[in-house]
Amino acid sequence: MSKLFYPLAILGPVIIRAEVFVQQLWKANLDWDEQLPIALNGERMQLHGFCDESQHAYGACIYIRSTGMDGAIAYRLLTAKSQVVPIQTLSIPRLELSPAVLLSQLYQKVVCWLNMTPEAYFWSDSTITLHWLHNSLGNYSTFVANLVE
């Protein structure tokens, strides 16, 4: 955690929670193979990623959902990214695949930043994109096959 460089402090809420958690682990004086006490294992974290597109731009965002030991649920925007649609004309299905790819790249960066892989859910309203992602063995065009991988 001390090696993370984040000049915009976007990850501040996540990093501080991780630092507090590590501090609690040190106070508990646990060995590396001991099971966590229930008091330290009570908070759960999930990532929820959303992506969508329009004729002019597309984007993706990732929210962090945390459940405290008291059952309180909190949602916070972790990061987001958007891009302008390319000048070359893309078909609607190909255009709908682009934000899913952007979300995938954003998720990979977040997992790298967090240095852990929390439970994650991804949301898209494009049924074509969802079909392509769930049926990766299909005979797709080179464009779609490269993006679905």
GROMACS .gro file of C-alpha atoms in nm:
model
  149
    1MET     CA    1   0.000   0.000   0.000
    2SER     CA    2   0.284   0.238   0.072
    3LYS     CA    3   0.415   0.193  -0.284
    4LEU     CA    4   0.097   0.318  -0.451
    5PHE     CA    5   0.134   0.645  -0.640
    6TYR     CA    6  -0.195   0.819  -0.700
    7PRO     CA    7  -0.149   1.194  -0.761
    8LEU     CA    8  -0.520   1.270  -0.794
    9ALA     CA    9  -0.603   1.087  -0.468
   10ILE     CA   10  -0.897   0.914  -0.637
   11LEU     CA   11  -0.817   0.594  -0.450
   12GLY     CA   12  -0.788   0.772  -0.115
   13PRO     CA   13  -1.103   0.618   0.039
   14VAL     CA   14  -0.991   0.269  -0.059
   15ILE     CA   15  -0.628   0.311   0.042
   16ILE     CA   16  -0.710   0.449   0.386
   17ARG     CA   17  -0.941   0.156   0.457
   18ALA     CA   18  -0.668  -0.087   0.355
   19GLU     CA   19  -0.414   0.094   0.574
   20VAL     CA   20  -0.649   0.084   0.874
   21PHE     CA   21  -0.710  -0.287   0.812
   22VAL     CA   22  -0.337  -0.363   0.804
   23GLN     CA   23  -0.294  -0.164   1.125
   24GLN     CA   24  -0.567  -0.375   1.290
   25LEU     CA   25  -0.388  -0.691   1.176
   26TRP     CA   26  -0.065  -0.572   1.339
   27LYS     CA   27  -0.252  -0.495   1.663
   28ALA     CA   28  -0.406  -0.845   1.664
   29ASN     CA   29  -0.052  -0.994   1.648
   30LEU     CA   30  -0.155  -1.278   1.414
   31ASP     CA   31   0.073  -1.531   1.251
   32TRP     CA   32   0.064  -1.550   0.872
   33ASP     CA   33  -0.138  -1.874   0.866
   34GLU     CA   34  -0.392  -1.788   1.138
   35GLN     CA   35  -0.755  -1.733   1.051
   36LEU     CA   36  -0.883  -1.377   1.084
   37PRO     CA   37  -1.095  -1.300   1.390
   38ILE     CA   38  -1.462  -1.233   1.314
   39ALA     CA   39  -1.418  -0.869   1.417
   40LEU     CA   40  -1.163  -0.818   1.139
   41ASN     CA   41  -1.338  -1.031   0.879
   42GLY     CA   42  -1.673  -0.851   0.899
   43GLU     CA   43  -1.645  -0.595   0.620
   44ARG     CA   44  -1.702  -0.702   0.262
   45MET     CA   45  -1.609  -0.517  -0.054
   46GLN     CA   46  -1.746  -0.555  -0.405
   47LEU     CA   47  -1.679  -0.376  -0.732
   48HIS     CA   48  -1.966  -0.289  -0.966
   49GLY     CA   49  -1.875  -0.182  -1.319
   50PHE     CA   50  -2.114  -0.011  -1.559
   51CYS     CA   51  -2.069   0.070  -1.927
   52ASP     CA   52  -2.281   0.237  -2.192
   53GLU     CA   53  -2.252   0.418  -2.523
   54SER     CA   54  -2.418   0.680  -2.738
   55GLN     CA   55  -2.365   0.784  -3.098
   56HIS     CA   56  -2.100   1.036  -2.990
   57ALA     CA   57  -1.915   0.881  -2.696
   58TYR     CA   58  -1.897   0.582  -2.465
   59GLY     CA   59  -1.784   0.530  -2.112
   60ALA     CA   60  -1.734   0.302  -1.816
   61CYS     CA   61  -1.727   0.351  -1.441
   62ILE     CA   62  -1.652   0.137  -1.139
   63TYR     CA   63  -1.819   0.178  -0.802
   64ILE     CA   64  -1.703   0.020  -0.480
   65ARG     CA   65  -1.972  -0.128  -0.256
   66SER     CA   66  -1.874  -0.196   0.103
   67THR     CA   67  -2.075  -0.360   0.377
   68GLY     CA   68  -1.966  -0.276   0.729
   69MET     CA   69  -1.982  -0.499   1.033
   70ASP     CA   70  -2.299  -0.315   1.138
   71GLY     CA   71  -2.465  -0.404   0.806
   72ALA     CA   72  -2.445  -0.050   0.665
   73ILE     CA   73  -2.392  -0.047   0.288
   74ALA     CA   74  -2.201   0.233   0.117
   75TYR     CA   75  -2.142   0.298  -0.254
   76ARG     CA   76  -1.865   0.522  -0.383
   77LEU     CA   77  -1.747   0.604  -0.732
   78LEU     CA   78  -1.398   0.462  -0.760
   79THR     CA   79  -1.303   0.560  -1.114
   80ALA     CA   80  -1.449   0.634  -1.456
   81LYS     CA   81  -1.333   0.683  -1.812
   82SER     CA   82  -1.494   0.796  -2.136
   83GLN     CA   83  -1.391   0.815  -2.501
   84VAL     CA   84  -1.520   0.977  -2.815
   85VAL     CA   85  -1.655   0.743  -3.083
   86PRO     CA   86  -1.404   0.706  -3.371
   87ILE     CA   87  -1.461   0.903  -3.689
   88GLN     CA   88  -1.477   0.585  -3.896
   89THR     CA   89  -1.828   0.446  -3.892
   90LEU     CA   90  -1.882   0.143  -3.670
   91SER     CA   91  -2.188  -0.078  -3.674
   92ILE     CA   92  -2.415  -0.050  -3.371
   93PRO     CA   93  -2.312  -0.393  -3.231
   94ARG     CA   94  -1.941  -0.306  -3.264
   95LEU     CA   95  -2.006   0.033  -3.105
   96GLU     CA   96  -2.182  -0.140  -2.815
   97LEU     CA   97  -1.880  -0.367  -2.759
   98SER     CA   98  -1.638  -0.075  -2.718
   99PRO     CA   99  -1.755   0.038  -2.369
  100ALA     CA  100  -1.736  -0.321  -2.244
  101VAL     CA  101  -1.374  -0.335  -2.356
  102LEU     CA  102  -1.310   0.000  -2.187
  103LEU     CA  103  -1.468  -0.134  -1.865
  104SER     CA  104  -1.251  -0.443  -1.881
  105GLN     CA  105  -0.935  -0.231  -1.915
  106LEU     CA  106  -1.047  -0.005  -1.631
  107TYR     CA  107  -1.114  -0.308  -1.408
  108GLN     CA  108  -0.767  -0.449  -1.478
  109LYS     CA  109  -0.612  -0.118  -1.368
  110VAL     CA  110  -0.823  -0.107  -1.051
  111VAL     CA  111  -0.727  -0.463  -0.955
  112CYS     CA  112  -0.363  -0.369  -1.011
  113TRP     CA  113  -0.404  -0.057  -0.793
  114LEU     CA  114  -0.579  -0.248  -0.515
  115ASN     CA  115  -0.333  -0.536  -0.533
  116MET     CA  116  -0.623  -0.776  -0.472
  117THR     CA  117  -0.917  -0.920  -0.663
  118PRO     CA  118  -1.244  -0.839  -0.486
  119GLU     CA  119  -1.581  -0.981  -0.586
  120ALA     CA  120  -1.688  -0.797  -0.903
  121TYR     CA  121  -2.005  -0.750  -1.108
  122PHE     CA  122  -2.028  -0.590  -1.451
  123TRP     CA  123  -2.340  -0.433  -1.599
  124SER     CA  124  -2.432  -0.353  -1.960
  125ASP     CA  125  -2.764  -0.297  -2.132
  126SER     CA  126  -2.633  -0.436  -2.462
  127THR     CA  127  -2.767  -0.788  -2.515
  128ILE     CA  128  -2.543  -0.833  -2.820
  129THR     CA  129  -2.231  -0.757  -2.616
  130LEU     CA  130  -2.345  -0.986  -2.334
  131HIS     CA  131  -2.403  -1.267  -2.587
  132TRP     CA  132  -2.057  -1.218  -2.739
  133LEU     CA  133  -1.892  -1.225  -2.397
  134HIS     CA  134  -2.077  -1.535  -2.277
  135ASN     CA  135  -2.030  -1.725  -2.603
  136SER     CA  136  -1.659  -1.680  -2.664
  137LEU     CA  137  -1.641  -1.989  -2.889
  138GLY     CA  138  -1.849  -1.828  -3.164
  139ASN     CA  139  -1.728  -1.766  -3.520
  140TYR     CA  140  -1.684  -1.391  -3.493
  141SER     CA  141  -1.519  -1.142  -3.722
  142THR     CA  142  -1.157  -1.059  -3.644
  143PHE     CA  143  -1.260  -0.727  -3.485
  144VAL     CA  144  -1.505  -0.887  -3.242
  145ALA     CA  145  -1.286  -1.192  -3.171
  146ASN     CA  146  -0.991  -0.971  -3.074
  147LEU     CA  147  -1.202  -0.759  -2.839
  148VAL     CA  148  -1.385  -1.050  -2.675
  149GLU     CA  149  -1.061  -1.230  -2.583
   0.00000   0.00000   0.00000
